[in-house]
């Protein structure tokens, strides 16, 4: 009909997260036992449950303080504790998890008597201090496989991030997004609440080779090393007259999610948990980006403790390589 725009019919072949995981594992052939599939499905269930509680928390007093601090010295909120309990119980019930490391718990959690073949490191609710302000928060996780012949102790998580077999995060905001990699690229899913399923909406995410956004907490610049001071200056006052835009939300999940989709660079100089850094670095590399401490590939870092810290710079390849040049020129004392 003249003057009328014909709309394409909606896609009818919906790829759910469960279907996606099964198809990836099936492609591995005999080496796929189904254990990782069951573990990732358990994480999917926790994401749905935590998403529901985040929505409720904005309405009722779940955002109040629980009266304690976590291992990083941050005030724990009631929702932090609840999210942690949900995650721990779901992973234990899956029967596939042997060791857990949570930001909310000082010691590693070893499942006694279990036959699980995987270890999961996680932050059950990153950015929870932002809930009152309506800012996106999220769950970050990384998965290691227990080495053959190992009894499954704390040594299983004191390994470099390159040993992980899967990593991802779930972001709770105006929509609920789960981003996952099992070493076969990065794929994003959005929760369709009417179906109760995560649907593939961002297949094969690739970070642009260069972006136009930098994401640093410049309020801490007094404590930055010279390279981390000079690099932002170079992109705020570039010779080409085209400065980068600054975007810093203060929730790692939200800042990294934007970086994965739009490119640019995210930085947390010398003050971030390794266990958050590893999953995000795994995702970044799988999406074609780079993740570094400034002097070393993050996925090569061997943690000395389960709650260790390391500097984090990740994002578009060209942007991160530019930052690394400033570190290469710096010969001062380095704390890492």
PDB file of N, CA and C in Angstrom, residues 225-287:
ATOM      1  N   UNK A 225      49.505   6.595  39.377  1.00  0.00           N
ATOM      2  CA  UNK A 225      50.887   6.674  38.927  1.00  0.00           C
ATOM      3  C   UNK A 225      50.965   7.606  37.714  1.00  0.00           C
ATOM      4  N   UNK A 226      52.140   8.173  37.432  1.00  0.00           N
ATOM      5  CA  UNK A 226      52.278   9.105  36.297  1.00  0.00           C
ATOM      6  C   UNK A 226      51.689   8.602  34.973  1.00  0.00           C
ATOM      7  N   UNK A 227      51.868   7.321  34.585  1.00  0.00           N
ATOM      8  CA  UNK A 227      51.277   6.889  33.309  1.00  0.00           C
ATOM      9  C   UNK A 227      49.760   7.012  33.287  1.00  0.00           C
ATOM     10  N   UNK A 228      49.129   6.768  34.446  1.00  0.00           N
ATOM     11  CA  UNK A 228      47.679   6.817  34.502  1.00  0.00           C
ATOM     12  C   UNK A 228      47.166   8.243  34.574  1.00  0.00           C
ATOM     13  N   UNK A 229      48.032   9.183  34.892  1.00  0.00           N
ATOM     14  CA  UNK A 229      47.685  10.603  34.837  1.00  0.00           C
ATOM     15  C   UNK A 229      47.885  11.133  33.420  1.00  0.00           C
ATOM     16  N   UNK A 230      48.992  10.738  32.818  1.00  0.00           N
ATOM     17  CA  UNK A 230      49.344  11.272  31.494  1.00  0.00           C
ATOM     18  C   UNK A 230      48.451  10.722  30.390  1.00  0.00           C
ATOM     19  N   UNK A 231      48.048   9.444  30.500  1.00  0.00           N
ATOM     20  CA  UNK A 231      47.211   8.875  29.430  1.00  0.00           C
ATOM     21  C   UNK A 231      45.874   9.613  29.300  1.00  0.00           C
ATOM     22  N   UNK A 232      45.099   9.801  30.395  1.00  0.00           N
ATOM     23  CA  UNK A 232      43.845  10.557  30.230  1.00  0.00           C
ATOM     24  C   UNK A 232      44.060  11.965  29.691  1.00  0.00           C
ATOM     25  N   UNK A 233      45.174  12.587  30.096  1.00  0.00           N
ATOM     26  CA  UNK A 233      45.461  13.925  29.567  1.00  0.00           C
ATOM     27  C   UNK A 233      45.621  13.883  28.050  1.00  0.00           C
ATOM     28  N   UNK A 234      46.220  12.805  27.548  1.00  0.00           N
ATOM     29  CA  UNK A 234      46.480  12.697  26.104  1.00  0.00           C
ATOM     30  C   UNK A 234      45.203  12.549  25.291  1.00  0.00           C
ATOM     31  N   UNK A 235      44.169  11.995  25.908  1.00  0.00           N
ATOM     32  CA  UNK A 235      42.915  11.825  25.160  1.00  0.00           C
ATOM     33  C   UNK A 235      41.895  12.925  25.479  1.00  0.00           C
ATOM     34  N   UNK A 236      42.161  13.689  26.531  1.00  0.00           N
ATOM     35  CA  UNK A 236      41.309  14.856  26.809  1.00  0.00           C
ATOM     36  C   UNK A 236      41.772  16.075  26.028  1.00  0.00           C
ATOM     37  N   UNK A 237      43.077  16.120  25.746  1.00  0.00           N
ATOM     38  CA  UNK A 237      43.636  17.250  25.010  1.00  0.00           C
ATOM     39  C   UNK A 237      44.473  16.732  23.845  1.00  0.00           C
ATOM     40  N   UNK A 238      43.843  16.022  22.900  1.00  0.00           N
ATOM     41  CA  UNK A 238      44.606  15.409  21.793  1.00  0.00           C
ATOM     42  C   UNK A 238      45.011  16.440  20.744  1.00  0.00           C
ATOM     43  N   UNK A 239      46.057  16.109  20.014  1.00  0.00           N
ATOM     44  CA  UNK A 239      46.552  17.022  18.980  1.00  0.00           C
ATOM     45  C   UNK A 239      45.574  17.166  17.816  1.00  0.00           C
ATOM     46  N   UNK A 240      44.696  16.156  17.638  1.00  0.00           N
ATOM     47  CA  UNK A 240      43.741  16.231  16.520  1.00  0.00           C
ATOM     48  C   UNK A 240      42.489  17.029  16.859  1.00  0.00           C
ATOM     49  N   UNK A 241      42.410  17.510  18.107  1.00  0.00           N
ATOM     50  CA  UNK A 241      41.263  18.329  18.494  1.00  0.00           C
ATOM     51  C   UNK A 241      39.977  17.561  18.690  1.00  0.00           C
ATOM     52  N   UNK A 242      40.067  16.215  18.790  1.00  0.00           N
ATOM     53  CA  UNK A 242      38.873  15.394  18.978  1.00  0.00           C
ATOM     54  C   UNK A 242      38.997  14.594  20.282  1.00  0.00           C
ATOM     55  N   UNK A 243      38.678  15.223  21.402  1.00  0.00           N
ATOM     56  CA  UNK A 243      38.838  14.551  22.694  1.00  0.00           C
ATOM     57  C   UNK A 243      37.847  13.410  22.896  1.00  0.00           C
ATOM     58  N   UNK A 244      38.244  12.466  23.747  1.00  0.00           N
ATOM     59  CA  UNK A 244      37.352  11.374  24.134  1.00  0.00           C
ATOM     60  C   UNK A 244      36.306  11.906  25.112  1.00  0.00           C
ATOM     61  N   UNK A 245      35.189  11.208  25.190  1.00  0.00           N
ATOM     62  CA  UNK A 245      34.160  11.517  26.184  1.00  0.00           C
ATOM     63  C   UNK A 245      34.440  10.713  27.456  1.00  0.00           C
ATOM     64  N   UNK A 246      34.137  11.298  28.608  1.00  0.00           N
ATOM     65  CA  UNK A 246      34.311  10.607  29.885  1.00  0.00           C
ATOM     66  C   UNK A 246      32.975  10.013  30.321  1.00  0.00           C
ATOM     67  N   UNK A 247      32.993   8.735  30.661  1.00  0.00           N
ATOM     68  CA  UNK A 247      31.809   8.050  31.174  1.00  0.00           C
ATOM     69  C   UNK A 247      32.252   7.133  32.304  1.00  0.00           C
ATOM     70  N   UNK A 248      31.827   7.429  33.528  1.00  0.00           N
ATOM     71  CA  UNK A 248      32.187   6.562  34.654  1.00  0.00           C
ATOM     72  C   UNK A 248      30.961   6.399  35.544  1.00  0.00           C
ATOM     73  N   UNK A 249      30.436   5.180  35.596  1.00  0.00           N
ATOM     74  CA  UNK A 249      29.218   4.907  36.348  1.00  0.00           C
ATOM     75  C   UNK A 249      29.530   4.528  37.784  1.00  0.00           C
ATOM     76  N   UNK A 250      30.644   3.818  37.998  1.00  0.00           N
ATOM     77  CA  UNK A 250      30.989   3.378  39.348  1.00  0.00           C
ATOM     78  C   UNK A 250      30.501   1.986  39.656  1.00  0.00           C
ATOM     79  N   UNK A 251      29.926   1.329  38.676  1.00  0.00           N
ATOM     80  CA  UNK A 251      29.540  -0.081  38.774  1.00  0.00           C
ATOM     81  C   UNK A 251      30.315  -0.791  37.665  1.00  0.00           C
ATOM     82  N   UNK A 252      31.226  -1.693  38.034  1.00  0.00           N
ATOM     83  CA  UNK A 252      32.104  -2.303  37.037  1.00  0.00           C
ATOM     84  C   UNK A 252      31.312  -3.008  35.943  1.00  0.00           C
ATOM     85  N   UNK A 253      30.239  -3.673  36.323  1.00  0.00           N
ATOM     86  CA  UNK A 253      29.416  -4.374  35.335  1.00  0.00           C
ATOM     87  C   UNK A 253      28.892  -3.398  34.279  1.00  0.00           C
ATOM     88  N   UNK A 254      28.367  -2.268  34.730  1.00  0.00           N
ATOM     89  CA  UNK A 254      27.789  -1.299  33.801  1.00  0.00           C
ATOM     90  C   UNK A 254      28.864  -0.658  32.924  1.00  0.00           C
ATOM     91  N   UNK A 255      29.999  -0.298  33.533  1.00  0.00           N
ATOM     92  CA  UNK A 255      31.071   0.342  32.758  1.00  0.00           C
ATOM     93  C   UNK A 255      31.681  -0.610  31.741  1.00  0.00           C
ATOM     94  N   UNK A 256      31.886  -1.870  32.130  1.00  0.00           N
ATOM     95  CA  UNK A 256      32.468  -2.836  31.196  1.00  0.00           C
ATOM     96  C   UNK A 256      31.461  -3.199  30.103  1.00  0.00           C
ATOM     97  N   UNK A 257      30.196  -3.303  30.457  1.00  0.00           N
ATOM     98  CA  UNK A 257      29.162  -3.618  29.461  1.00  0.00           C
ATOM     99  C   UNK A 257      29.166  -2.563  28.353  1.00  0.00           C
ATOM    100  N   UNK A 258      29.207  -1.304  28.737  1.00  0.00           N
ATOM    101  CA  UNK A 258      29.251  -0.235  27.733  1.00  0.00           C
ATOM    102  C   UNK A 258      30.526  -0.332  26.895  1.00  0.00           C
ATOM    103  N   UNK A 259      31.641  -0.642  27.547  1.00  0.00           N
ATOM    104  CA  UNK A 259      32.914  -0.741  26.825  1.00  0.00           C
ATOM    105  C   UNK A 259      32.893  -1.875  25.811  1.00  0.00           C
ATOM    106  N   UNK A 260      32.295  -3.013  26.181  1.00  0.00           N
ATOM    107  CA  UNK A 260      32.196  -4.139  25.247  1.00  0.00           C
ATOM    108  C   UNK A 260      31.395  -3.758  24.003  1.00  0.00           C
ATOM    109  N   UNK A 261      30.340  -2.991  24.198  1.00  0.00           N
ATOM    110  CA  UNK A 261      29.451  -2.669  23.082  1.00  0.00           C
ATOM    111  C   UNK A 261      29.946  -1.494  22.246  1.00  0.00           C
ATOM    112  N   UNK A 262      30.499  -0.462  22.896  1.00  0.00           N
ATOM    113  CA  UNK A 262      30.844   0.770  22.184  1.00  0.00           C
ATOM    114  C   UNK A 262      32.343   0.984  22.014  1.00  0.00           C
ATOM    115  N   UNK A 263      33.153   0.222  22.718  1.00  0.00           N
ATOM    116  CA  UNK A 263      34.585   0.409  22.635  1.00  0.00           C
ATOM    117  C   UNK A 263      35.083   1.474  23.585  1.00  0.00           C
ATOM    118  N   UNK A 264      36.389   1.765  23.503  1.00  0.00           N
ATOM    119  CA  UNK A 264      37.005   2.695  24.430  1.00  0.00           C
ATOM    120  C   UNK A 264      37.824   1.944  25.465  1.00  0.00           C
ATOM    121  N   UNK A 265      38.053   2.564  26.610  1.00  0.00           N
ATOM    122  CA  UNK A 265      38.890   1.954  27.634  1.00  0.00           C
ATOM    123  C   UNK A 265      38.300   2.170  29.016  1.00  0.00           C
ATOM    124  N   UNK A 266      38.298   1.103  29.821  1.00  0.00           N
ATOM    125  CA  UNK A 266      37.894   1.164  31.230  1.00  0.00           C
ATOM    126  C   UNK A 266      39.142   0.948  32.074  1.00  0.00           C
ATOM    127  N   UNK A 267      39.306   1.753  33.117  1.00  0.00           N
ATOM    128  CA  UNK A 267      40.480   1.598  33.965  1.00  0.00           C
ATOM    129  C   UNK A 267      40.160   1.717  35.437  1.00  0.00           C
ATOM    130  N   UNK A 268      40.757   0.821  36.230  1.00  0.00           N
ATOM    131  CA  UNK A 268      40.699   0.914  37.688  1.00  0.00           C
ATOM    132  C   UNK A 268      42.136   0.748  38.174  1.00  0.00           C
ATOM    133  N   UNK A 269      42.880   1.842  38.204  1.00  0.00           N
ATOM    134  CA  UNK A 269      44.321   1.759  38.478  1.00  0.00           C
ATOM    135  C   UNK A 269      44.659   1.281  39.885  1.00  0.00           C
ATOM    136  N   UNK A 270      45.374   0.164  39.953  1.00  0.00           N
ATOM    137  CA  UNK A 270      46.018  -0.285  41.189  1.00  0.00           C
ATOM    138  C   UNK A 270      45.077  -0.490  42.359  1.00  0.00           C
ATOM    139  N   UNK A 271      43.790  -0.718  42.115  1.00  0.00           N
ATOM    140  CA  UNK A 271      42.885  -0.843  43.245  1.00  0.00           C
ATOM    141  C   UNK A 271      41.627  -1.623  42.882  1.00  0.00           C
ATOM    142  N   UNK A 272      41.811  -2.849  42.377  1.00  0.00           N
ATOM    143  CA  UNK A 272      40.627  -3.652  42.063  1.00  0.00           C
ATOM    144  C   UNK A 272      40.905  -5.115  42.317  1.00  0.00           C
ATOM    145  N   UNK A 273      39.865  -5.865  42.658  1.00  0.00           N
ATOM    146  CA  UNK A 273      40.020  -7.280  42.980  1.00  0.00           C
ATOM    147  C   UNK A 273      40.398  -8.090  41.751  1.00  0.00           C
ATOM    148  N   UNK A 274      41.383  -8.969  41.910  1.00  0.00           N
ATOM    149  CA  UNK A 274      41.788  -9.829  40.797  1.00  0.00           C
ATOM    150  C   UNK A 274      40.626 -10.676  40.324  1.00  0.00           C
ATOM    151  N   UNK A 275      39.812 -11.153  41.255  1.00  0.00           N
ATOM    152  CA  UNK A 275      38.752 -12.085  40.887  1.00  0.00           C
ATOM    153  C   UNK A 275      37.645 -11.406  40.092  1.00  0.00           C
ATOM    154  N   UNK A 276      37.487 -10.076  40.226  1.00  0.00           N
ATOM    155  CA  UNK A 276      36.620  -9.353  39.305  1.00  0.00           C
ATOM    156  C   UNK A 276      37.355  -9.109  37.993  1.00  0.00           C
ATOM    157  N   UNK A 277      38.648  -8.841  38.099  1.00  0.00           N
ATOM    158  CA  UNK A 277      39.435  -8.518  36.914  1.00  0.00           C
ATOM    159  C   UNK A 277      39.520  -9.697  35.961  1.00  0.00           C
ATOM    160  N   UNK A 278      39.686 -10.908  36.482  1.00  0.00           N
ATOM    161  CA  UNK A 278      39.857 -12.072  35.621  1.00  0.00           C
ATOM    162  C   UNK A 278      38.648 -12.334  34.730  1.00  0.00           C
ATOM    163  N   UNK A 279      37.427 -12.443  35.275  1.00  0.00           N
ATOM    164  CA  UNK A 279      36.284 -12.690  34.393  1.00  0.00           C
ATOM    165  C   UNK A 279      36.094 -11.602  33.335  1.00  0.00           C
ATOM    166  N   UNK A 280      36.238 -10.333  33.750  1.00  0.00           N
ATOM    167  CA  UNK A 280      36.050  -9.243  32.793  1.00  0.00           C
ATOM    168  C   UNK A 280      37.153  -9.241  31.738  1.00  0.00           C
ATOM    169  N   UNK A 281      38.367  -9.601  32.125  1.00  0.00           N
ATOM    170  CA  UNK A 281      39.472  -9.666  31.169  1.00  0.00           C
ATOM    171  C   UNK A 281      39.281 -10.820  30.199  1.00  0.00           C
ATOM    172  N   UNK A 282      38.766 -11.945  30.702  1.00  0.00           N
ATOM    173  CA  UNK A 282      38.464 -13.104  29.857  1.00  0.00           C
ATOM    174  C   UNK A 282      37.456 -12.704  28.783  1.00  0.00           C
ATOM    175  N   UNK A 283      36.384 -12.019  29.196  1.00  0.00           N
ATOM    176  CA  UNK A 283      35.364 -11.580  28.248  1.00  0.00           C
ATOM    177  C   UNK A 283      35.941 -10.593  27.233  1.00  0.00           C
ATOM    178  N   UNK A 284      36.767  -9.667  27.729  1.00  0.00           N
ATOM    179  CA  UNK A 284      37.343  -8.650  26.853  1.00  0.00           C
ATOM    180  C   UNK A 284      38.196  -9.283  25.762  1.00  0.00           C
ATOM    181  N   UNK A 285      39.052 -10.213  26.137  1.00  0.00           N
ATOM    182  CA  UNK A 285      39.908 -10.867  25.133  1.00  0.00           C
ATOM    183  C   UNK A 285      39.077 -11.705  24.168  1.00  0.00           C
ATOM    184  N   UNK A 286      38.060 -12.380  24.669  1.00  0.00           N
ATOM    185  CA  UNK A 286      37.206 -13.180  23.795  1.00  0.00           C
ATOM    186  C   UNK A 286      36.449 -12.310  22.796  1.00  0.00           C
ATOM    187  N   UNK A 287      36.246 -11.026  23.153  1.00  0.00           N
ATOM    188  CA  UNK A 287      35.547 -10.095  22.254  1.00  0.00           C
ATOM    189  C   UNK A 287      36.515  -9.316  21.374  1.00  0.00           C
TER     190      UNK A 287
END
